[in-house]
Amino acid sequence: MKFDTPATTNPIDRGRVVGVAHDRIDGPAKVTGTAPYAYERHDAAPQAAYGWIVGSAIAKGKIDAMDLRAAQSAPGVLAIVTHQTAGPLGKGARNTAHLLGGPIIEHYDQAVALVIADSFENARDAARLLRIDYSPEKGRYDLAAERGHATVPKEGFGGPADTAAGNFEAGFAKAAVKVDQSYTTPDQSHAMMEPHATTAAWDGDSLTLWTSNQMVAWAVEDMAATLKIPKDKIRIVTPYIGGGFGGKLFLRADALLAALGARAAGRPVKVALARPQIPNNTTHRAATIQRIRIGADRDGIIGAIGHEVWSGDLPGGGPEVAAQQTRLLYRGTDRLTAHRLAELDLPEANAMRAPGEAVGLLALEIAMDELAEATGVDPVELRIRNDVQYDPEAGPQRPFSSRKFVECLRQGAERFGWERRVPQPGQVRDGRWLVGMGMAAAFRNNLVAKSGARVGIDGRGHVVVETDMTDIGTGSYTILAQTAAEMLGVPIEAVTVRLGDSLFPKSAGSGGQFGANSATAGLYAACVALREKLAAKAGFPANQTVFEDGLVRLGNQSQPIGALAGEEGMWAEDRIEFGKLTQDYAQATFGAHFCEVGVDVDTAEVRVRRMGGAFAAGRILNPKSARSQVIGAMTMGVGAALMEELHVDKRFGFFVNHDMAEYLVPVHADIPEQDVLFLDELDDKSSPMKAKGVGELGICGAGAAVANAIYNATGIRLRDYPLTIDKLLAQREGSALA
Amino acid sequence: MKPFTYSRAASVEDAVAAASSGGRFIAGGTNLLDLMKLQIETPSHLIDVNHLELDRIERTPEGGLRIGAMVRNTALAAHPDVRRDYAVLSRALLAGASGQLRNKATTAGNLLQRTRCPYFYDTRMPCNKRKPGSGCGALKGGSRSLAIVGTSDACIAQHPSDMAVAMRVLDAAVDTVAADGTRRSIPIADFHLLPGDTPHIENQLKPGELITSVTLPNPLGGTHVYRKVRDRSSYAFALVSVAAVFDGQGGSRFAFGGIAPKPWRVAAADAAAAAGAGAVAQAALADARPTAQNAFKQQLVASTLTSLFRQKEARP
């Protein structure tokens, strides 16, 4: 099904199942421990041996010699894989560094060997016996120091590196009110619950990987390219994923080394990264330096807006596209965005939840708070005044498909009690706490991706959905079941959803908050095809046939859907492909975050007291799981604001705090009441589902609302995340802190 | 984890006898097992002391409190005598770790937990504590969380315990028995050692010497406060913590966590209480030698004391 004209009324609009809050259908299996994860596939790959990854002890240089003898003769050792034994390997198009390093070392903790043994403990112990001699080389580990050498990155995710409209420099120069500030965000780690893990088994020249990966088709392609074998010899199975946040978008060392290990050992091998290996071995969100200039008139109306971003990555890597939202969020005729990329020899940078906007809004939305203060316009009102209903770079000929930004601002402010905010900082005290309120815009592009599914129905009216779509804890199983139930007029209990298998039709996968809308739209297409088949069999004209209450009906005539499918059952497969609507219309999701914090008047400890947000993201397919997505993302925004930071050792070139005792993310005690409002919205240009993504929207801007609340509480304007005690204390002079 | 043998001690005598031929005691294992998995600790023999009858809390004839070495942190924090007479200890315990860890962690084990310095944990990095003579990775590296006072050029690791800070302010004593049956009582002030040139030696215990209990002197009365400042609300090590007892007659005592290789207490700081929080901080940190990354802890000690004085004054 090609989606190239706006959706008209369709069966999803009935809203009997889709759009209704529903418990996760995979919930019981998960909470009872019966949902098998990648490292637990004893059922599918019995007698698996255990692989332990050895990571490089240097960040840059080469291996001079590897002495495997002691490890090879250690108890239980079956095989050792290194660059010398692995045979010729290619590299996946989506990997920057090689997943198996040596002799050249590209980053710290890059895998250089896999030790395979009969037990986990034996593998881990033997790994300690590897003697590796390195020749380290001088590396580049400091973004600020390399900023001057940064270059224009090639066009990739996020569009062109630079955009412009009007004449920014001239417009900014003549503005009555100017904000010109720099902001920084640190390297961050995904810190998902389940580590990267894979069980691999060969059957002749065919490879099966039970793994934890957000993008099945990408994993097949990149594994085929790395092993130099045909794609059809590779099966990826990833039905359950314990979180990803972008850290599992790509083929990683666990999968490659499990495959190589299984080949070397001649039996199935499983490999999981230990928690301390994850931050340096896998990808992370890159640190940024951002300069924002906004020129406005005295009423806060923006005339010029410029956002420049510097980030770093390994040679061949990509930028953090943190200026994305600045291209679309606010009005202004004179515009400039620019991304510059420095080469760094730190571990590989790549996508983490809402790449671009998550850190771009951390900066932009402080800048807007600064503009509000400079103009004396209320921060909510300032954003309302600068709303624009079309792509401001392209002009009115490219309107937004739907944009309820102003409604989010108004309704969010009202629910939160924004009118009680005292604009003057440092005025509100509650015991030892200085109390402040802050807000920020939420914005995230609405991406779509072609997505396929097949759907079958048996003689009892039971429906099966199969697609290689993944559920990374987001609720994919449930919304797909809702979609099939709605389309075929059966109860959700009659639907079984099977996901995450490369034998199933290719889907959009989970990333860029495109998964829910795209994958349900793909299933919608398959269901339309099945409805046509069923209607044809009934002898009904498809466009007049109603599917409801388990019946296929035309006027007074009806047949039970199962009976119509017959003993043989009936299947249909299709996919959704998106046409020009994403070019003709700017498509994005919107919201407004509100936050109240307390800051200890003496110690500068920050505690979030309450958060609230209003969001417009098209049809909300399952309000329950959508809310979970948003509050989880708001929580991650608190982490970004207050604590998350990979500390770079600029001598050795690695992330020092590489475990969860030292890399802090919020705990329950950090997160108070979170109020989430979804606005009623249908976006007929986004997909037949009229939905948009919501998995990333909640993190976008959340941290800036915290930052602005801290300013309101204390009068201290911090521009370097995370906003920790040491930074607040350094600026206590003249603030409301004691 | 290197292969090791395991035995379960049935009595204290049994335990120390087993230890005399080498081996490490294991109780809650909340730190030792993690370190063994990383091969930072590589004992060849473990002696399980969980079943020794060292899990009682009882009054001493003198009116103090003897806490068995195997008393779990959860039980100690909840004990009515501790809550009534040694509230600073109860509060410190509850500020540490998580509920699950406190259920496992023991009184003796808590005293012996090792630093959270990230260079100690990464075996590819230099660390004089883990590998004497290999250098200190932290001194010119990531040191934000580390110690600012009592350090040496060899080591700036901090002691991570909350419990021990409260015990230090209470002047507890650590009771031990050696392999030859000798018993001794070590004042907690002397129990932990500063790093000097030998940061791998962290306390007074001789090989095979077993902690049997911790004895608290008679209750001090007064107001007990434990204030822990950290980067998130719970389940994080202290940037700075302060245990304080104000006796109500102008006498005060302070011990500090998160800033030193051992629970930190300075007599001059206790004496400076009348001059206010700033004076106490100044006395406590007289010999501080912070790094650029952790210099803020000096200010944070003063701020935390200010907060704590304010908290005390706010009480009736």
PDB file of C-alpha atoms in Angstrom, chain B residues 65-273:
ATOM      1  CA  LEU B  65      25.999  -1.447  72.968  1.00  0.00           C
ATOM      2  CA  ARG B  66      27.777  -4.419  71.458  1.00  0.00           C
ATOM      3  CA  ILE B  67      26.868  -5.084  67.848  1.00  0.00           C
ATOM      4  CA  GLY B  68      27.726  -8.520  66.516  1.00  0.00           C
ATOM      5  CA  ALA B  69      29.852  -8.536  63.394  1.00  0.00           C
ATOM      6  CA  MET B  70      27.173 -10.401  61.454  1.00  0.00           C
ATOM      7  CA  VAL B  71      24.302  -8.050  62.313  1.00  0.00           C
ATOM      8  CA  ARG B  72      22.847  -6.954  58.999  1.00  0.00           C
ATOM      9  CA  ASN B  73      22.657  -3.245  58.222  1.00  0.00           C
ATOM     10  CA  THR B  74      18.859  -3.426  58.015  1.00  0.00           C
ATOM     11  CA  ALA B  75      18.558  -5.015  61.450  1.00  0.00           C
ATOM     12  CA  LEU B  76      21.015  -2.591  62.996  1.00  0.00           C
ATOM     13  CA  ALA B  77      19.249   0.460  61.608  1.00  0.00           C
ATOM     14  CA  ALA B  78      15.901  -0.795  62.901  1.00  0.00           C
ATOM     15  CA  HIS B  79      17.033  -1.858  66.380  1.00  0.00           C
ATOM     16  CA  PRO B  80      15.109   0.114  69.018  1.00  0.00           C
ATOM     17  CA  ASP B  81      18.202   0.794  71.160  1.00  0.00           C
ATOM     18  CA  VAL B  82      20.063   2.116  68.139  1.00  0.00           C
ATOM     19  CA  ARG B  83      17.140   4.281  67.108  1.00  0.00           C
ATOM     20  CA  ARG B  84      16.757   5.656  70.608  1.00  0.00           C
ATOM     21  CA  ASP B  85      20.350   6.018  71.808  1.00  0.00           C
ATOM     22  CA  TYR B  86      22.464   6.130  68.661  1.00  0.00           C
ATOM     23  CA  ALA B  87      20.152   7.679  66.124  1.00  0.00           C
ATOM     24  CA  VAL B  88      23.034   9.004  64.038  1.00  0.00           C
ATOM     25  CA  LEU B  89      24.008   5.413  63.294  1.00  0.00           C
ATOM     26  CA  SER B  90      20.515   4.416  62.286  1.00  0.00           C
ATOM     27  CA  ARG B  91      20.256   7.434  59.993  1.00  0.00           C
ATOM     28  CA  ALA B  92      23.654   6.803  58.433  1.00  0.00           C
ATOM     29  CA  LEU B  93      22.812   3.196  57.703  1.00  0.00           C
ATOM     30  CA  LEU B  94      19.545   4.102  56.039  1.00  0.00           C
ATOM     31  CA  ALA B  95      21.329   6.666  53.883  1.00  0.00           C
ATOM     32  CA  GLY B  96      23.546   3.930  52.456  1.00  0.00           C
ATOM     33  CA  ALA B  97      23.103   1.553  49.539  1.00  0.00           C
ATOM     34  CA  SER B  98      19.653   0.093  48.865  1.00  0.00           C
ATOM     35  CA  GLY B  99      17.196  -1.951  50.894  1.00  0.00           C
ATOM     36  CA  GLN B 100      18.346  -5.142  49.211  1.00  0.00           C
ATOM     37  CA  LEU B 101      22.006  -4.479  49.900  1.00  0.00           C
ATOM     38  CA  ARG B 102      21.331  -3.490  53.505  1.00  0.00           C
ATOM     39  CA  ASN B 103      19.550  -6.811  54.004  1.00  0.00           C
ATOM     40  CA  LYS B 104      22.765  -8.625  53.056  1.00  0.00           C
ATOM     41  CA  ALA B 105      25.494  -6.288  54.231  1.00  0.00           C
ATOM     42  CA  THR B 106      26.956  -6.900  57.686  1.00  0.00           C
ATOM     43  CA  THR B 107      28.410  -4.637  60.317  1.00  0.00           C
ATOM     44  CA  ALA B 108      31.948  -5.956  59.926  1.00  0.00           C
ATOM     45  CA  GLY B 109      31.759  -6.147  56.154  1.00  0.00           C
ATOM     46  CA  ASN B 110      30.587  -2.557  55.919  1.00  0.00           C
ATOM     47  CA  LEU B 111      33.714  -1.399  57.759  1.00  0.00           C
ATOM     48  CA  LEU B 112      35.866  -3.341  55.310  1.00  0.00           C
ATOM     49  CA  GLN B 113      34.226  -2.296  52.047  1.00  0.00           C
ATOM     50  CA  ARG B 114      36.656  -0.942  49.531  1.00  0.00           C
ATOM     51  CA  THR B 115      36.787   2.311  47.649  1.00  0.00           C
ATOM     52  CA  ARG B 116      34.589   3.238  44.686  1.00  0.00           C
ATOM     53  CA  CYS B 117      37.478   4.878  42.820  1.00  0.00           C
ATOM     54  CA  PRO B 118      36.867   4.028  39.134  1.00  0.00           C
ATOM     55  CA  TYR B 119      40.575   3.436  38.502  1.00  0.00           C
ATOM     56  CA  PHE B 120      40.552   0.804  41.241  1.00  0.00           C
ATOM     57  CA  TYR B 121      37.723  -0.944  39.387  1.00  0.00           C
ATOM     58  CA  ASP B 122      39.261  -0.941  35.889  1.00  0.00           C
ATOM     59  CA  THR B 123      42.075  -3.474  35.984  1.00  0.00           C
ATOM     60  CA  ARG B 124      43.688  -2.047  32.850  1.00  0.00           C
ATOM     61  CA  MET B 125      44.315   1.251  34.615  1.00  0.00           C
ATOM     62  CA  PRO B 126      47.111   2.155  37.024  1.00  0.00           C
ATOM     63  CA  CYS B 127      46.115   1.929  40.686  1.00  0.00           C
ATOM     64  CA  ASN B 128      48.486   1.708  43.635  1.00  0.00           C
ATOM     65  CA  LYS B 129      45.764   0.292  45.830  1.00  0.00           C
ATOM     66  CA  ARG B 130      44.979  -2.569  43.479  1.00  0.00           C
ATOM     67  CA  LYS B 131      48.489  -3.043  42.128  1.00  0.00           C
ATOM     68  CA  PRO B 132      51.123  -1.424  44.341  1.00  0.00           C
ATOM     69  CA  GLY B 133      53.661   0.558  42.374  1.00  0.00           C
ATOM     70  CA  SER B 134      51.512   0.901  39.243  1.00  0.00           C
ATOM     71  CA  GLY B 135      50.753   4.569  39.933  1.00  0.00           C
ATOM     72  CA  CYS B 136      47.540   6.493  40.612  1.00  0.00           C
ATOM     73  CA  GLY B 137      45.265   6.918  37.622  1.00  0.00           C
ATOM     74  CA  ALA B 138      42.895   9.190  39.476  1.00  0.00           C
ATOM     75  CA  LEU B 139      45.232  11.927  40.643  1.00  0.00           C
ATOM     76  CA  LYS B 140      45.314  13.566  37.218  1.00  0.00           C
ATOM     77  CA  GLY B 141      42.231  11.802  35.882  1.00  0.00           C
ATOM     78  CA  GLY B 142      38.560  11.538  36.800  1.00  0.00           C
ATOM     79  CA  SER B 143      38.606  12.470  40.473  1.00  0.00           C
ATOM     80  CA  ARG B 144      35.357  14.319  41.076  1.00  0.00           C
ATOM     81  CA  SER B 145      34.071  11.769  43.597  1.00  0.00           C
ATOM     82  CA  LEU B 146      37.361  11.127  45.363  1.00  0.00           C
ATOM     83  CA  ALA B 147      39.012  12.213  48.597  1.00  0.00           C
ATOM     84  CA  ILE B 148      40.302  15.686  49.359  1.00  0.00           C
ATOM     85  CA  VAL B 149      41.949  15.166  52.714  1.00  0.00           C
ATOM     86  CA  GLY B 150      44.146  12.461  54.224  1.00  0.00           C
ATOM     87  CA  THR B 151      45.301  11.498  50.748  1.00  0.00           C
ATOM     88  CA  SER B 152      48.808  10.970  49.416  1.00  0.00           C
ATOM     89  CA  ASP B 153      50.481  11.170  46.034  1.00  0.00           C
ATOM     90  CA  ALA B 154      50.013   7.417  45.857  1.00  0.00           C
ATOM     91  CA  CYS B 155      46.248   7.392  46.359  1.00  0.00           C
ATOM     92  CA  ILE B 156      43.238   9.693  46.611  1.00  0.00           C
ATOM     93  CA  ALA B 157      40.588   6.999  46.986  1.00  0.00           C
ATOM     94  CA  GLN B 158      37.724   7.731  49.351  1.00  0.00           C
ATOM     95  CA  HIS B 159      36.189   5.397  51.910  1.00  0.00           C
ATOM     96  CA  PRO B 160      32.604   4.810  50.794  1.00  0.00           C
ATOM     97  CA  SER B 161      30.890   3.827  54.047  1.00  0.00           C
ATOM     98  CA  ASP B 162      28.104   5.788  55.713  1.00  0.00           C
ATOM     99  CA  MET B 163      27.873   3.487  58.727  1.00  0.00           C
ATOM    100  CA  ALA B 164      31.528   3.909  59.607  1.00  0.00           C
ATOM    101  CA  VAL B 165      31.183   7.694  59.646  1.00  0.00           C
ATOM    102  CA  ALA B 166      28.497   7.455  62.308  1.00  0.00           C
ATOM    103  CA  MET B 167      30.561   4.938  64.269  1.00  0.00           C
ATOM    104  CA  ARG B 168      33.484   7.328  64.098  1.00  0.00           C
ATOM    105  CA  VAL B 169      31.461  10.157  65.590  1.00  0.00           C
ATOM    106  CA  LEU B 170      30.294   7.775  68.318  1.00  0.00           C
ATOM    107  CA  ASP B 171      33.870   6.643  69.086  1.00  0.00           C
ATOM    108  CA  ALA B 172      33.077   3.004  68.506  1.00  0.00           C
ATOM    109  CA  ALA B 173      35.620   0.250  69.009  1.00  0.00           C
ATOM    110  CA  VAL B 174      36.221  -2.676  66.692  1.00  0.00           C
ATOM    111  CA  ASP B 175      36.566  -5.962  68.575  1.00  0.00           C
ATOM    112  CA  THR B 176      38.654  -8.686  66.990  1.00  0.00           C
ATOM    113  CA  VAL B 177      40.093 -12.080  67.566  1.00  0.00           C
ATOM    114  CA  ALA B 178      43.359 -13.163  66.002  1.00  0.00           C
ATOM    115  CA  ALA B 179      44.388 -16.567  64.762  1.00  0.00           C
ATOM    116  CA  ASP B 180      46.141 -17.305  68.030  1.00  0.00           C
ATOM    117  CA  GLY B 181      43.038 -16.466  70.005  1.00  0.00           C
ATOM    118  CA  THR B 182      44.235 -13.013  71.076  1.00  0.00           C
ATOM    119  CA  ARG B 183      41.388 -10.576  71.435  1.00  0.00           C
ATOM    120  CA  ARG B 184      41.742  -6.851  71.096  1.00  0.00           C
ATOM    121  CA  SER B 185      39.600  -3.761  70.852  1.00  0.00           C
ATOM    122  CA  ILE B 186      40.708  -1.215  68.278  1.00  0.00           C
ATOM    123  CA  PRO B 187      39.342   2.336  68.508  1.00  0.00           C
ATOM    124  CA  ILE B 188      37.682   3.110  65.194  1.00  0.00           C
ATOM    125  CA  ALA B 189      39.864   6.207  64.949  1.00  0.00           C
ATOM    126  CA  ASP B 190      42.835   3.894  64.528  1.00  0.00           C
ATOM    127  CA  PHE B 191      41.151   1.071  62.666  1.00  0.00           C
ATOM    128  CA  HIS B 192      41.365   2.480  59.134  1.00  0.00           C
ATOM    129  CA  LEU B 193      44.751   3.605  57.819  1.00  0.00           C
ATOM    130  CA  LEU B 194      45.630   6.527  55.607  1.00  0.00           C
ATOM    131  CA  PRO B 195      47.199   5.555  52.284  1.00  0.00           C
ATOM    132  CA  GLY B 196      50.654   7.075  52.591  1.00  0.00           C
ATOM    133  CA  ASP B 197      52.921   4.978  50.408  1.00  0.00           C
ATOM    134  CA  THR B 198      50.937   1.802  51.054  1.00  0.00           C
ATOM    135  CA  PRO B 199      47.360   2.455  49.926  1.00  0.00           C
ATOM    136  CA  HIS B 200      46.751  -1.285  49.547  1.00  0.00           C
ATOM    137  CA  ILE B 201      46.900  -1.615  53.344  1.00  0.00           C
ATOM    138  CA  GLU B 202      43.599  -0.177  54.495  1.00  0.00           C
ATOM    139  CA  ASN B 203      43.207  -1.190  58.117  1.00  0.00           C
ATOM    140  CA  GLN B 204      44.852  -2.581  61.218  1.00  0.00           C
ATOM    141  CA  LEU B 205      43.664  -6.158  60.812  1.00  0.00           C
ATOM    142  CA  LYS B 206      46.395  -8.758  60.703  1.00  0.00           C
ATOM    143  CA  PRO B 207      46.072 -11.716  58.338  1.00  0.00           C
ATOM    144  CA  GLY B 208      43.425 -14.041  59.654  1.00  0.00           C
ATOM    145  CA  GLU B 209      42.155 -11.605  62.286  1.00  0.00           C
ATOM    146  CA  LEU B 210      38.361 -11.618  62.520  1.00  0.00           C
ATOM    147  CA  ILE B 211      36.063  -8.802  63.580  1.00  0.00           C
ATOM    148  CA  THR B 212      33.635 -10.194  66.132  1.00  0.00           C
ATOM    149  CA  SER B 213      31.734  -7.073  67.109  1.00  0.00           C
ATOM    150  CA  VAL B 214      31.640  -3.326  67.197  1.00  0.00           C
ATOM    151  CA  THR B 215      31.122  -1.760  70.605  1.00  0.00           C
ATOM    152  CA  LEU B 216      29.526   1.604  71.068  1.00  0.00           C
ATOM    153  CA  PRO B 217      30.283   3.519  74.264  1.00  0.00           C
ATOM    154  CA  ASN B 218      27.501   4.756  76.515  1.00  0.00           C
ATOM    155  CA  PRO B 219      24.870   6.860  74.777  1.00  0.00           C
ATOM    156  CA  LEU B 220      25.824  10.485  74.264  1.00  0.00           C
ATOM    157  CA  GLY B 221      22.295  11.832  74.307  1.00  0.00           C
ATOM    158  CA  GLY B 222      21.743  15.109  72.527  1.00  0.00           C
ATOM    159  CA  THR B 223      20.704  15.580  68.932  1.00  0.00           C
ATOM    160  CA  HIS B 224      21.913  13.197  66.302  1.00  0.00           C
ATOM    161  CA  VAL B 225      22.088  14.178  62.652  1.00  0.00           C
ATOM    162  CA  TYR B 226      23.371  12.462  59.557  1.00  0.00           C
ATOM    163  CA  ARG B 227      23.381  14.469  56.383  1.00  0.00           C
ATOM    164  CA  LYS B 228      24.458  12.909  53.117  1.00  0.00           C
ATOM    165  CA  VAL B 229      24.819  14.978  49.964  1.00  0.00           C
ATOM    166  CA  ARG B 230      24.981  13.182  46.640  1.00  0.00           C
ATOM    167  CA  ASP B 231      24.147  13.573  42.971  1.00  0.00           C
ATOM    168  CA  ARG B 232      20.804  11.808  43.225  1.00  0.00           C
ATOM    169  CA  SER B 233      18.257  11.238  45.944  1.00  0.00           C
ATOM    170  CA  SER B 234      19.062   7.665  46.821  1.00  0.00           C
ATOM    171  CA  TYR B 235      21.375   4.771  46.083  1.00  0.00           C
ATOM    172  CA  ALA B 236      24.510   6.785  45.445  1.00  0.00           C
ATOM    173  CA  PHE B 237      27.742   7.258  47.320  1.00  0.00           C
ATOM    174  CA  ALA B 238      28.227  10.489  49.222  1.00  0.00           C
ATOM    175  CA  LEU B 239      29.905  13.485  47.708  1.00  0.00           C
ATOM    176  CA  VAL B 240      30.036  14.680  51.287  1.00  0.00           C
ATOM    177  CA  SER B 241      28.380  13.325  54.387  1.00  0.00           C
ATOM    178  CA  VAL B 242      28.414  14.613  57.939  1.00  0.00           C
ATOM    179  CA  ALA B 243      27.574  12.737  61.114  1.00  0.00           C
ATOM    180  CA  ALA B 244      27.020  15.082  64.007  1.00  0.00           C
ATOM    181  CA  VAL B 245      26.043  14.825  67.634  1.00  0.00           C
ATOM    182  CA  PHE B 246      25.113  17.979  69.544  1.00  0.00           C
ATOM    183  CA  ASP B 247      25.015  17.177  73.235  1.00  0.00           C
ATOM    184  CA  GLY B 248      22.809  20.109  74.203  1.00  0.00           C
ATOM    185  CA  GLN B 249      25.398  21.654  76.503  1.00  0.00           C
ATOM    186  CA  GLY B 250      27.417  23.248  73.739  1.00  0.00           C
ATOM    187  CA  GLY B 251      29.486  20.170  73.049  1.00  0.00           C
ATOM    188  CA  SER B 252      29.507  18.900  69.492  1.00  0.00           C
ATOM    189  CA  ARG B 253      31.260  16.293  67.474  1.00  0.00           C
ATOM    190  CA  PHE B 254      31.505  15.800  63.734  1.00  0.00           C
ATOM    191  CA  ALA B 255      32.696  13.060  61.431  1.00  0.00           C
ATOM    192  CA  PHE B 256      32.784  13.238  57.658  1.00  0.00           C
ATOM    193  CA  GLY B 257      32.313  10.793  54.804  1.00  0.00           C
ATOM    194  CA  GLY B 258      33.045  10.980  51.095  1.00  0.00           C
ATOM    195  CA  ILE B 259      36.059  13.222  51.525  1.00  0.00           C
ATOM    196  CA  ALA B 260      38.818  11.043  52.953  1.00  0.00           C
ATOM    197  CA  PRO B 261      40.332   7.556  52.783  1.00  0.00           C
ATOM    198  CA  LYS B 262      38.748   6.824  56.161  1.00  0.00           C
ATOM    199  CA  PRO B 263      35.882   8.197  58.217  1.00  0.00           C
ATOM    200  CA  TRP B 264      37.235  11.670  58.886  1.00  0.00           C
ATOM    201  CA  ARG B 265      37.245  13.323  62.251  1.00  0.00           C
ATOM    202  CA  VAL B 266      39.434  16.112  63.557  1.00  0.00           C
ATOM    203  CA  ALA B 267      39.442  17.158  67.227  1.00  0.00           C
ATOM    204  CA  ALA B 268      39.898  20.803  66.295  1.00  0.00           C
ATOM    205  CA  ALA B 269      36.713  20.653  64.239  1.00  0.00           C
ATOM    206  CA  ASP B 270      34.685  19.471  67.247  1.00  0.00           C
ATOM    207  CA  ALA B 271      36.193  22.292  69.274  1.00  0.00           C
ATOM    208  CA  ALA B 272      35.305  24.885  66.645  1.00  0.00           C
ATOM    209  CA  ALA B 273      31.552  24.283  66.797  1.00  0.00           C
TER     210      ALA B 273
END
